[in-house]
Coordinates of C-alpha atoms and ligand atoms in Angstrom, one line a residue:
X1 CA 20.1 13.7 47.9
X2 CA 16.5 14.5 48.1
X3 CA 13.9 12.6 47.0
X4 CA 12.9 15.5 44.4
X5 CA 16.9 15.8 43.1
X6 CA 16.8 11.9 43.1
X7 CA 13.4 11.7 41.0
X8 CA 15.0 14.6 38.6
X9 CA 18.8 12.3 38.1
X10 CA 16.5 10.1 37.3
X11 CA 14.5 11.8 34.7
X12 CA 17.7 13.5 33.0
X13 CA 19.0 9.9 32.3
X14 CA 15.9 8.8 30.8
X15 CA 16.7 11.5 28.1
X16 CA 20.3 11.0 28.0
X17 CA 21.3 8.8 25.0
X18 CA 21.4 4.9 26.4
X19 CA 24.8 3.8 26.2
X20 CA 25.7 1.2 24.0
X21 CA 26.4 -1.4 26.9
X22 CA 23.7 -0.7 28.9
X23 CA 22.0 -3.8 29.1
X24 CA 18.8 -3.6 30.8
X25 CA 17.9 -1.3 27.5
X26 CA 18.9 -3.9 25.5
X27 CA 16.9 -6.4 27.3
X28 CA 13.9 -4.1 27.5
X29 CA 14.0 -4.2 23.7
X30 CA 14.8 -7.5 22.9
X31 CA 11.9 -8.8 25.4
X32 CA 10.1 -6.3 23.1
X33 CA 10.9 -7.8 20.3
X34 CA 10.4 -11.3 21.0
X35 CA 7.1 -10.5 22.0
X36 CA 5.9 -8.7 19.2
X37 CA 7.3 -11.7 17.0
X38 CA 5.8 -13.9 18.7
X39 CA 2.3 -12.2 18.4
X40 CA 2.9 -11.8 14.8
X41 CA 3.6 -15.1 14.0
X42 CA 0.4 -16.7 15.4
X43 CA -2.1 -17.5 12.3
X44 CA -4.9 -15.9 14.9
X45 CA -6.4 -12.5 13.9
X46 CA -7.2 -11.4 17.1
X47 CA -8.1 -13.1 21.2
X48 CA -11.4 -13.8 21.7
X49 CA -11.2 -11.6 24.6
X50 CA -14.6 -9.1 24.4
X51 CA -14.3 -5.7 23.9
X52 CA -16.0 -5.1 27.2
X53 CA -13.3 -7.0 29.1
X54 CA -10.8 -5.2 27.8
X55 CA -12.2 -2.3 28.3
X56 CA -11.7 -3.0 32.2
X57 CA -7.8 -2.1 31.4
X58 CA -8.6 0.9 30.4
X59 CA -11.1 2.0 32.7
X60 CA -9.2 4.6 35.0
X61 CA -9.2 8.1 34.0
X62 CA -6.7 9.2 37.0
X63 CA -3.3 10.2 36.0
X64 CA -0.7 8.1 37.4
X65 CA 1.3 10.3 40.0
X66 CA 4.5 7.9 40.5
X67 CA 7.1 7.1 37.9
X68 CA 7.4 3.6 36.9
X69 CA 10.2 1.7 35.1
X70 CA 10.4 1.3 31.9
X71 CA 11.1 -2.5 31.8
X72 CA 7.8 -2.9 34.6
X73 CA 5.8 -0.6 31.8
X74 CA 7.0 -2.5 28.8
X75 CA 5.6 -5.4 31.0
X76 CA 2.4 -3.3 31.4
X77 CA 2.0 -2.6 27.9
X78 CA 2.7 -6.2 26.6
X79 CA -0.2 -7.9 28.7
X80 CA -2.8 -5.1 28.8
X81 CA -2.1 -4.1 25.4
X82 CA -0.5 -6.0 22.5
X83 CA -2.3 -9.7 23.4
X84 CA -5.2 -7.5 22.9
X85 CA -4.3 -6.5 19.3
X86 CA -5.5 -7.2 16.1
X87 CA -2.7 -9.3 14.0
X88 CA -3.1 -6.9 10.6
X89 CA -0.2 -9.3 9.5
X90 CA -2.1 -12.8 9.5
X91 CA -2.5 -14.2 6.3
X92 CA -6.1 -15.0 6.8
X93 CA -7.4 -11.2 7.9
X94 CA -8.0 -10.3 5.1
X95 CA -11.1 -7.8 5.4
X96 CA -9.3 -4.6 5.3
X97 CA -6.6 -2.5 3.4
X98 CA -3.9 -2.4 6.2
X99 CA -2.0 -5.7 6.1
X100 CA 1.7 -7.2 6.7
X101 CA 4.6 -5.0 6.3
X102 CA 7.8 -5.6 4.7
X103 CA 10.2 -6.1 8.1
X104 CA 12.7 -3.0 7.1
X105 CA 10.0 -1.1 8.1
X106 CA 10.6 -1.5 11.9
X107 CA 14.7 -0.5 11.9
X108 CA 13.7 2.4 9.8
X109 CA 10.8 3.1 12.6
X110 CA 13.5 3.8 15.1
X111 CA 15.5 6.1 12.8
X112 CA 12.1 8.2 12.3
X113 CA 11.3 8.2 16.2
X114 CA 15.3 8.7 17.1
X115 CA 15.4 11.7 14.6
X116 CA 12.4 13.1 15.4
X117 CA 12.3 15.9 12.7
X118 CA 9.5 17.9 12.2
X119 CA 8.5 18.4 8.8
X120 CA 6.2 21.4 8.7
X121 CA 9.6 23.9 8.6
X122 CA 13.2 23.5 7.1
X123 CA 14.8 24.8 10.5
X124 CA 13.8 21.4 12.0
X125 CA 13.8 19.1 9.1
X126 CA 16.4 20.3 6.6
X127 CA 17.5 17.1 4.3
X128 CA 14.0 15.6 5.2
X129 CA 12.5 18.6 3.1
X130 CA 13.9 17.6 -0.1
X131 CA 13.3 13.9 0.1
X132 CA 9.7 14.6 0.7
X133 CA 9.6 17.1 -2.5
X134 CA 11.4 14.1 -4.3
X135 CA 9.0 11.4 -3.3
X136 CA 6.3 13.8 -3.9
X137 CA 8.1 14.0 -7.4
X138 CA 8.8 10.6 -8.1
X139 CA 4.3 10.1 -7.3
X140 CA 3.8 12.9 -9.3
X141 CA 5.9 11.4 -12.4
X142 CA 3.9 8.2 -11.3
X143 CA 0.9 9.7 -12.4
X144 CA 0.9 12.6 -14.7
X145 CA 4.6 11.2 -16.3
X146 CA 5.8 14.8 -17.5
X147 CA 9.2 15.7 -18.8
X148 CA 12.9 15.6 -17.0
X149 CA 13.0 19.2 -17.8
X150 CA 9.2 20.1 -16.0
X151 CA 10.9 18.2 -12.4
X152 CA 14.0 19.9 -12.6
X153 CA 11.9 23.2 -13.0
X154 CA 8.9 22.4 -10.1
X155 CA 10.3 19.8 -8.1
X156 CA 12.3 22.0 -5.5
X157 CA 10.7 25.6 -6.9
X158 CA 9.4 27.7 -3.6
X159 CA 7.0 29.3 -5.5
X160 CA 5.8 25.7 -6.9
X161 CA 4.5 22.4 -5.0
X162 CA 4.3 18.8 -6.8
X163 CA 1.6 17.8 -4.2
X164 CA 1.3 17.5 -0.2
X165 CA 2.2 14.4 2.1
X166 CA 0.1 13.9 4.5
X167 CA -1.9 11.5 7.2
X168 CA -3.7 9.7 4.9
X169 CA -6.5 9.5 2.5
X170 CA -8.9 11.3 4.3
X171 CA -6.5 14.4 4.6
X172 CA -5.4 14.3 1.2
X173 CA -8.9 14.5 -0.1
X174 CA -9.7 17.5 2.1
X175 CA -6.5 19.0 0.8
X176 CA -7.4 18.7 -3.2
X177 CA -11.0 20.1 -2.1
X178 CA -9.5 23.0 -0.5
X179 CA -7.3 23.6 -3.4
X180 CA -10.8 23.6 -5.5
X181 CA -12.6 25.7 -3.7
X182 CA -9.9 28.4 -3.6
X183 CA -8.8 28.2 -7.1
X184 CA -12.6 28.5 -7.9
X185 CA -13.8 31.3 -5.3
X186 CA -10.3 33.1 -6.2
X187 CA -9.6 36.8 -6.1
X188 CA -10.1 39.5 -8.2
X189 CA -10.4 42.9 -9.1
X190 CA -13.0 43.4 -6.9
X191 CA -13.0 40.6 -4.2
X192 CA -10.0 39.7 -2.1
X193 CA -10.4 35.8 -2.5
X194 CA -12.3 32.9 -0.2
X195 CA -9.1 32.7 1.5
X196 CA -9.4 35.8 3.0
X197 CA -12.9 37.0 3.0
X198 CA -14.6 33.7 3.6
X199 CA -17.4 31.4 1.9
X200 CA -20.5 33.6 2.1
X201 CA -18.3 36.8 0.5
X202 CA -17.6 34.6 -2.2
X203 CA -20.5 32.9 -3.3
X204 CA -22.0 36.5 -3.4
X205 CA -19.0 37.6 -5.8
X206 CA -19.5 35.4 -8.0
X207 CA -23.4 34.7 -7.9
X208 CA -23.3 30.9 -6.7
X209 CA -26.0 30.4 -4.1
X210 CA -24.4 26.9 -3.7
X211 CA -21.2 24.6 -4.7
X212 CA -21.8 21.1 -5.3
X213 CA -19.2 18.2 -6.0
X214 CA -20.4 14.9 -8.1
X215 CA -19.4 11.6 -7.0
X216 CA -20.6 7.9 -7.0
X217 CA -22.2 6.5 -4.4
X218 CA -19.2 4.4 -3.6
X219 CA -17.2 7.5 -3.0
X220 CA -15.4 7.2 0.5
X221 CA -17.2 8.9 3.7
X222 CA -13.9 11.2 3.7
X223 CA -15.4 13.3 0.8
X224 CA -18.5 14.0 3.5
X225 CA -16.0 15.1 5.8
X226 CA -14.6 17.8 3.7
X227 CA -17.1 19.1 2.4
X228 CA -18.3 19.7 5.7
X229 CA -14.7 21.4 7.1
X230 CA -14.8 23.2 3.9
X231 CA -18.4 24.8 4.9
X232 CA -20.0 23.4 1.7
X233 CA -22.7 20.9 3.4
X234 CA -22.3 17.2 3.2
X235 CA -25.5 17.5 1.5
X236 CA -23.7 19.5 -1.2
X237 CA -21.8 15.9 -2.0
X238 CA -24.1 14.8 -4.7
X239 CA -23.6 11.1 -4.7
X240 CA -24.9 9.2 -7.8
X241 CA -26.4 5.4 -7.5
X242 CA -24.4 3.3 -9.6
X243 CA -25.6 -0.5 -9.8
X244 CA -22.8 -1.2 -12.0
X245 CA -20.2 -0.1 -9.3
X246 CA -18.9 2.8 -11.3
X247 CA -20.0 6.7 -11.9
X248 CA -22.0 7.2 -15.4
X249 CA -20.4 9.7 -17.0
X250 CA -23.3 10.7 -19.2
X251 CA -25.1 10.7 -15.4
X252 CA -22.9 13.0 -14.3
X253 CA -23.0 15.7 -17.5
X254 CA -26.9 15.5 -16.8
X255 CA -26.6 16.0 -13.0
X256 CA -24.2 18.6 -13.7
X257 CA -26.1 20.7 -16.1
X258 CA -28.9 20.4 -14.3
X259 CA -27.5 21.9 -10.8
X260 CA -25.7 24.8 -13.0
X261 CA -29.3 26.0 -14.2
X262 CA -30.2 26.2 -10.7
X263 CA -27.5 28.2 -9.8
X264 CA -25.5 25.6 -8.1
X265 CA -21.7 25.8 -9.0
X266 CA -20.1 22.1 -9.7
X267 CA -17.1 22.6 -7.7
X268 CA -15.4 19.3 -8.5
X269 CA -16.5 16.1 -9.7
X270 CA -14.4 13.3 -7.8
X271 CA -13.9 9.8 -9.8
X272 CA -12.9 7.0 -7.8
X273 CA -9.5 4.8 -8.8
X274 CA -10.4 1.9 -6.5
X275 CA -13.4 2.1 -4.6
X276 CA -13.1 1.2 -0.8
X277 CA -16.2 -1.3 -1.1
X278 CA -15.4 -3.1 -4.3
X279 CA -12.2 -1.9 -5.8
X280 CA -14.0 -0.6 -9.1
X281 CA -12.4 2.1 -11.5
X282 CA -14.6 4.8 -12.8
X283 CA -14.3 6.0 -16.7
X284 CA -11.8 8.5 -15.7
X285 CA -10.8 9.8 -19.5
X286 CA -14.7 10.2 -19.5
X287 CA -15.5 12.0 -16.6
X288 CA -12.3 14.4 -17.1
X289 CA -14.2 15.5 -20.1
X290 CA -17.5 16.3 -18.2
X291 CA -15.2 18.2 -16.1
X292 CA -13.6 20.4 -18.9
X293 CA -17.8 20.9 -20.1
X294 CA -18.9 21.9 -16.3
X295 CA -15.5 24.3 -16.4
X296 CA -14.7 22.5 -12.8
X297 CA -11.7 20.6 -10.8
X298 CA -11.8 17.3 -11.4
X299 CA -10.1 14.9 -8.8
X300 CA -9.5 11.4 -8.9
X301 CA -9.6 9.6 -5.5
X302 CA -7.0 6.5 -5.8
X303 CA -6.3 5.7 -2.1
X304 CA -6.5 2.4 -2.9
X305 CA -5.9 2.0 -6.4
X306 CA -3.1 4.3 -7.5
X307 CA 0.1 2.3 -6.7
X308 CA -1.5 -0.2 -9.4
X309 CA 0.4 2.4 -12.0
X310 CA 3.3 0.6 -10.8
X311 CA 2.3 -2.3 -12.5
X312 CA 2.6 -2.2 -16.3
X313 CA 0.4 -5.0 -16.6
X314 CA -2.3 -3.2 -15.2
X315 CA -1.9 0.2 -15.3
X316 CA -3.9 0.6 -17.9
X317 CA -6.6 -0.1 -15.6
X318 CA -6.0 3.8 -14.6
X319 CA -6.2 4.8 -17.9
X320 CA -7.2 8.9 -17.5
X321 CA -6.1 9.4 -14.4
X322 CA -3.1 11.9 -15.7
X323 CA -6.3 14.1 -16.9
X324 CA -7.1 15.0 -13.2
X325 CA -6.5 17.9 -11.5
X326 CA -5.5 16.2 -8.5
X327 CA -5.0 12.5 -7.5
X328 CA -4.7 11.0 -3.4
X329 CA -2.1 8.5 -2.9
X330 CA -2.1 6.5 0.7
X331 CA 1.3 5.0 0.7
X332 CA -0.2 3.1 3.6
X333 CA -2.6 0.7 1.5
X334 CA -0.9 -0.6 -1.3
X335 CA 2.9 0.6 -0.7
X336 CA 3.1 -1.4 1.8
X337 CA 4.5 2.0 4.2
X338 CA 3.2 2.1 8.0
X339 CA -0.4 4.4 8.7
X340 CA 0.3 7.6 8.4
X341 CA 1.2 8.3 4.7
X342 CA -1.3 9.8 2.5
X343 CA -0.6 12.0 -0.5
X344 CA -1.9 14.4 -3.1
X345 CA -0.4 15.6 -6.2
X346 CA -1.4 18.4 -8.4
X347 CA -1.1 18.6 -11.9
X348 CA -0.2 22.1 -11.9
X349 CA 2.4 23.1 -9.9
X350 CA 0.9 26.4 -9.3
X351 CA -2.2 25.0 -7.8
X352 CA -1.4 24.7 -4.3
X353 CA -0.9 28.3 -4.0
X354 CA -4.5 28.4 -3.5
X355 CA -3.6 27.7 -0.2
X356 CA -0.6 28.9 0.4
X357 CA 0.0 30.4 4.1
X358 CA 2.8 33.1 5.5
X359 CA 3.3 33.4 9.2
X360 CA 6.2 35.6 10.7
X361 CA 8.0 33.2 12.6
X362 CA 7.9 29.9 10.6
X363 CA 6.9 29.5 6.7
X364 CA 8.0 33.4 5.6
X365 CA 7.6 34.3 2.4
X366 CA 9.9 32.5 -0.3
X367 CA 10.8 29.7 2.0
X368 CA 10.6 26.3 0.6
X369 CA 8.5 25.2 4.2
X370 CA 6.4 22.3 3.3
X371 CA 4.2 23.8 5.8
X372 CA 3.0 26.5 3.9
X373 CA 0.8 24.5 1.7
X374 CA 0.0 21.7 3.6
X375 CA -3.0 21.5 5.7
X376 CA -1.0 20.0 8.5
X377 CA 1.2 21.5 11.1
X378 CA 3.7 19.3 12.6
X379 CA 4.2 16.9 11.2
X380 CA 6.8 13.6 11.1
X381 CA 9.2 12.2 8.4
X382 CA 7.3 9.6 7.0
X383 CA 8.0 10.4 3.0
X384 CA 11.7 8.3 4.4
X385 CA 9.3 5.2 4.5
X386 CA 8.4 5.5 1.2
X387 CA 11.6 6.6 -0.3
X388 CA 13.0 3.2 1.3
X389 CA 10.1 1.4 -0.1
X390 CA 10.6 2.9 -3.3
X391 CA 13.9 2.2 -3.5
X392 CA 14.3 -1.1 -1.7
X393 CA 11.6 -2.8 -3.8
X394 CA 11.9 -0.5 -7.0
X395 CA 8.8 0.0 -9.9
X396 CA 9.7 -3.5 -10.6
X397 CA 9.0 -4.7 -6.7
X398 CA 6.1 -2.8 -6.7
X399 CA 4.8 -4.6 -10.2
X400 CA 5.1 -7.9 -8.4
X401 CA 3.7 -7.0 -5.8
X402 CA 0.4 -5.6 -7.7
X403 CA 0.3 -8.1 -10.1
X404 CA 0.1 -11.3 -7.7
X405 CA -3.0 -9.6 -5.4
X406 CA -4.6 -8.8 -8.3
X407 CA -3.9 -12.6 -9.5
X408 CA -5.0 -14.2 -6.2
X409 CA -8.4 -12.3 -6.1
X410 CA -9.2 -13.7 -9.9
X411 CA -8.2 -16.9 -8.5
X412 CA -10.6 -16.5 -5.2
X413 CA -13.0 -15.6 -7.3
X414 CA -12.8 -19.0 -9.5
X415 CA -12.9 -21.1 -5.7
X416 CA -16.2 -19.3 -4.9
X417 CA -17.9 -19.5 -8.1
X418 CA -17.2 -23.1 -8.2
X419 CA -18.7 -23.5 -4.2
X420 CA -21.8 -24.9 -4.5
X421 CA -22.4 -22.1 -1.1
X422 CA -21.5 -19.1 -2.4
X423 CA -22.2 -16.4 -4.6
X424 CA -19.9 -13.7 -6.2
X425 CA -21.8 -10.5 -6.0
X426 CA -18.9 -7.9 -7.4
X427 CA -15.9 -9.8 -9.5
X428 CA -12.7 -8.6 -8.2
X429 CA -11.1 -5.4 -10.0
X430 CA -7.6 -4.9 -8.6
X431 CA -7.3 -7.2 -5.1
X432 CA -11.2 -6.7 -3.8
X433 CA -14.2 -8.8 -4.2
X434 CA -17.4 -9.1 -2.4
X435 CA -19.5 -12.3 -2.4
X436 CA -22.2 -14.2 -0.1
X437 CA -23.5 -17.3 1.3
X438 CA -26.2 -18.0 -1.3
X439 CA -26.2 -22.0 -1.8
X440 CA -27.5 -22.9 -5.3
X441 CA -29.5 -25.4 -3.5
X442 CA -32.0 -22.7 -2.3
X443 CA -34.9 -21.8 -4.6
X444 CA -35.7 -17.9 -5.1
X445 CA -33.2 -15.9 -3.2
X446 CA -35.1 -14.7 0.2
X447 CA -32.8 -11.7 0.3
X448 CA -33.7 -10.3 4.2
X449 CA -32.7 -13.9 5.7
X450 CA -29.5 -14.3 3.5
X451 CA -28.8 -10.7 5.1
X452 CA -29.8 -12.3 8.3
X453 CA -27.2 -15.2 7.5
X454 CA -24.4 -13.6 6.0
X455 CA -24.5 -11.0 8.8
X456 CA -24.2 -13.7 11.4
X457 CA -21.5 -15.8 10.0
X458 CA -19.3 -12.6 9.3
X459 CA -19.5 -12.0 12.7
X460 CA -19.4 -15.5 14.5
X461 CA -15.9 -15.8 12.5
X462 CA -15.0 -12.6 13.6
X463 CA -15.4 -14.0 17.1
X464 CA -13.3 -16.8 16.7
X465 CA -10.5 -15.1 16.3
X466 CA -9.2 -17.5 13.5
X467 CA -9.8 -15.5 10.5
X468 CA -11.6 -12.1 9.1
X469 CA -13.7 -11.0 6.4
X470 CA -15.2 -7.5 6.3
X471 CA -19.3 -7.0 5.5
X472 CA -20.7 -4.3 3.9
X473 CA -24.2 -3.3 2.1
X474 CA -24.3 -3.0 -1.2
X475 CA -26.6 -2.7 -5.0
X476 CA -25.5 -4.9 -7.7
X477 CA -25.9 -5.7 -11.0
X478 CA -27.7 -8.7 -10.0
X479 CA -30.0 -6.9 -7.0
X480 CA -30.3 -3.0 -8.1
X481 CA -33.3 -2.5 -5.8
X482 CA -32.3 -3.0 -2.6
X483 CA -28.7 -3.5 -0.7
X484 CA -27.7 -6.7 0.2
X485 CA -25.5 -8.2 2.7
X486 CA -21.8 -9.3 1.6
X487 CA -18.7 -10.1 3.0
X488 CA -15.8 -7.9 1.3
X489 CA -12.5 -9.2 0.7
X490 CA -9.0 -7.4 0.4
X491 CA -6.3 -9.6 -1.0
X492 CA -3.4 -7.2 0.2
X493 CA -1.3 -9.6 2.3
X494 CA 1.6 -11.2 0.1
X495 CA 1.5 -14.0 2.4
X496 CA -2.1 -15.1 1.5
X497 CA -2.1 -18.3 0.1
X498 CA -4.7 -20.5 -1.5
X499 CA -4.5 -22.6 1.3
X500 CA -5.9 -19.6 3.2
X501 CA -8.4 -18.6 1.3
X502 CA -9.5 -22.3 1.4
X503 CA -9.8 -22.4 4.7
X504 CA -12.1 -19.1 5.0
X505 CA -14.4 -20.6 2.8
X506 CA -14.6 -23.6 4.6
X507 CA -15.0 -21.7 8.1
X508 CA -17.5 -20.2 6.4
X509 CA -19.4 -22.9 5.0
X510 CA -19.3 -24.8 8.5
X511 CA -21.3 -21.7 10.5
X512 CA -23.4 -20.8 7.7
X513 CA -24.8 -24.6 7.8
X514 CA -24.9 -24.9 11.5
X515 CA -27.0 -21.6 11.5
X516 CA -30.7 -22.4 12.5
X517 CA -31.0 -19.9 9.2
X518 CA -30.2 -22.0 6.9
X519 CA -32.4 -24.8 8.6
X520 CA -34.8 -23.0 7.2
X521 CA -34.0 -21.8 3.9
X522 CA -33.0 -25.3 2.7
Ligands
PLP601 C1 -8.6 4.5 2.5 C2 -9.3 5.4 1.5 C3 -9.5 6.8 1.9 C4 -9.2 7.3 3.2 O1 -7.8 7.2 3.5 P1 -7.3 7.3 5.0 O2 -5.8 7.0 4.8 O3 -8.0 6.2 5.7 O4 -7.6 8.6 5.6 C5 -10.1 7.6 1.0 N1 -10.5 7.1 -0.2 C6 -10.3 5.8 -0.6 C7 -10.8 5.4 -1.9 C8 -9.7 4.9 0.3 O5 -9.6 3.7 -0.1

């Protein structure tokens, strides 16, 4: 043979099914595996390797030219690349949303990658298009709870869509936007729609000389984002301060009115179900009301928040949310599904036809293509994690699940009100808190140095490696004037315990006193 026929065997094999009893696969993925267990299992967040060093790795922008092994890759790959990982899965990072995953999740990885079905068209997803309408279903009952007969109408209609699955948050919010602006700028006798005639033709129709959306000023930087893809202007987001961590609804009727006179159409206001920063819940019965006033969409962001409706305990918590015209889900955050699972449903089932898209040779007319409303193209089979989730852990799962985060943040709360070094700045609503380094022992709060402090410690800990806090700037109740430094907290890991959280504090405590800042305040 040639060296080209023998390089092409070689390549046809590595797309022929492995055998059952071919071993070196086996030991390729059990040395996987092991590994990967083993890095999980380590309490360390992450090496203290710099960013800069690792960046030597990856430094080579040549292609390689020569085939290599897989077992001398996997090799490749574990030292260059996983050591270098952040452990999302150690009980003490606890600074973000993404966290531990239930194990299933891995087995069912290797169905999704081994299937490999794209979900934009039936013709290469089949089956996987109905589960995805069902889960879609199944968030949609979560939130707007309608009758058995209104699913068994909508939930596999053609001419109907529950709500999109998508990416994430940020998508999903784009997605409800779009949907807003279409439904707003629509067609009619005399103009063929925004869809097809673009934004300036339709402000022009209809005698807006802007569109504006109202939103806190805790609303996530995704909003920005769409309204600039949209062609609105992020300006156009009209963020209002809220001291108190939640929108004012009688703020927002003002702000509203007040843009209308001008001639700027409210598009949307969005209220927030879980804020990113501090996990507040804005009056959402209130603010669905402004919207009915303003005659505009009104969309309720709850990323974070909305698997709390799982919890009967607390769903109250939520209380207006089924008043929205649309609602994002990230199955990601608090379902406990792998990245890459955001979600928005629509109250009305007729709404994403706002969007709707025909091509000739994929999504034709009357096909039940998820693609036609989504704003994705290809796309994977994640809605199978969540169906698994759903069904492996149940409503009742999912309660637990909610109810002990939002448990263990109350209780975190208590241990840093009761530490003579800290100060709770936001109390925790659902799992998130935010609080500082602010001993009682100090006289008047010099606010720029305990910035100074705070800002320090956060990041000499994240050093370490040993643990992880987020920081973030924020108003208060207590400081309305200017933002201040704090450290933000995400109880999201199951596997948190006390102990933990014990053991941050003290981390904490130990740099913030060796700090030559502190010196000085005291
Ligand atoms: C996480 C989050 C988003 C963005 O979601 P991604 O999945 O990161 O795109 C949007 N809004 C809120 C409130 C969030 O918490």
């Amino acid at each position: 043979m040639t060296r080209a026929e023998a390089s092409l065997a070689h390549l046809y094999k590595v797309f022929t099914k492995p055998e059952g009893n071919d071993s070196r696969l086996l030991q390729i993925e059990q040395h996987l595996s092991d590994n990967l267990a083993d890095f999980l299992s380590r309490h360390v967040v992450a090496s203290n390797t710099s960013l800069e060093d690792i960046e030597h790795h990856f430094d080579d922008a040549a292609l390689p030219e020569h085939p290599q092994f897989v077992s001398e890759h996997a090799e490749h790959l574990l030292e260059k690349l996983v050591s270098n990982s952040v452990n999302t899965y150690s009980p003490r990072f606890i600074g973000h949303m993404t966290s531990a995953l239930p194990y299933f999740h891995l087995s069912l990885a290797k169905l999704l990658v081994g299937l490999n079905q794209n979900l934009v068209k039936i013709e290469t997803s089949k089956a996987f298009t109905p589960l995805e309408r069902q889960v879609l279903g199944m968030m949609h009952q979560l939130v707007y709870e309608q009758n058995d007969e209104f699913y068994a109408q909508y939930l596999h209609s053609a001419r109907h869509s529950l709500g999109a699955f998508c990416s994430g948050g940020t998508i999903a919010n784009i997605s409800a936007l779009w949907v807003a602006r279409n439904t707003l700028l629509k067609a009619d006798t005399e103009f063929r729609g925004v869809q097809r005639d673009g934004l300036a033709a339709g402000l022009q129709h209809y005698g807006y000389k802007k569109l504006a959306v109202l939103t806190s000023q805790r609303g996530h930087y995704s909003l920005r984002k769409a309204m600039d893809v949209l062609g609105l202007g992020r300006e156009q987001l009209i963020a209002l301060p809220c001291p108190d961590q939640t929108l004012d609804a009688e703020a927002v009727r003002q702000k509203g009115r007040e843009l209308q006179e001008q001639g700027i159409k409210v598009m949307a206001i969005v209220g927030i179900a879980g804020t990113t920063e501090t996990g507040h819940v804005d009056p959402l019965a209130e603010l669905a009301e402004v919207a009915t006033e303003l005659h505009c969409h009104f969309h309720v962001d709850a990323a974070w928040g909305g698997a709390t409706l799982f919890s009967r305990n607390h769903a109250h918590l939520l209380n207006g949310i089924k008043l929205a015209d649309s609602v994002t889900l990230d199955a990601h955050k608090q379902m406990y599904v792998p990245m890459g699972a955001g979600m928005v449903v629509f109250k009305d089932p007729q709404a994403s036809n706002a969007v709707r898209h025909h091509a000739q040779y994929i999504l034709r007319e009357g096909s039940k293509d998820l693609g036609a409303t989504s704003l994705e193209g290809s796309r994977n089979g994640m809605a199978m994690m969540l169906y698994a989730s759903l069904h492996i852990f149940g409503r009742e799962g999912y309660q637990l699940l909610i109810d002990q985060s939002i448990d263990k943040a109350r209780r975190f709360a208590v241990m840093i009100e009761d530490h003579p070094d800290f100060e709770l700045t936001t109390s925790p609503h659902l799992c998130l808190l935010t609080y500082r380094i602010r001993p009682a022992a100090f006289q008047s709060p010099d606010n720029e140095k305990l910035d100074m402090l705070n800002k320090a410690v956060q990041k000499q800990q994240r050093e370490a490696g040993n643990s992880f806090v987020s920081r973030t700037r924020l108003e208060t109740k207590d400081y309305p004037e200017t933002p201040i430094t704090v450290f933000r907290v995400v109880l999201a890991n199951p596997l948190t315990t006390d102990e933990d959280l014990h053991a941050i504090l003290d981390e904490q405590a130990q740099l913030a006193r060796a700090h030559k800042i502190w010196t000085e305040l005291s």
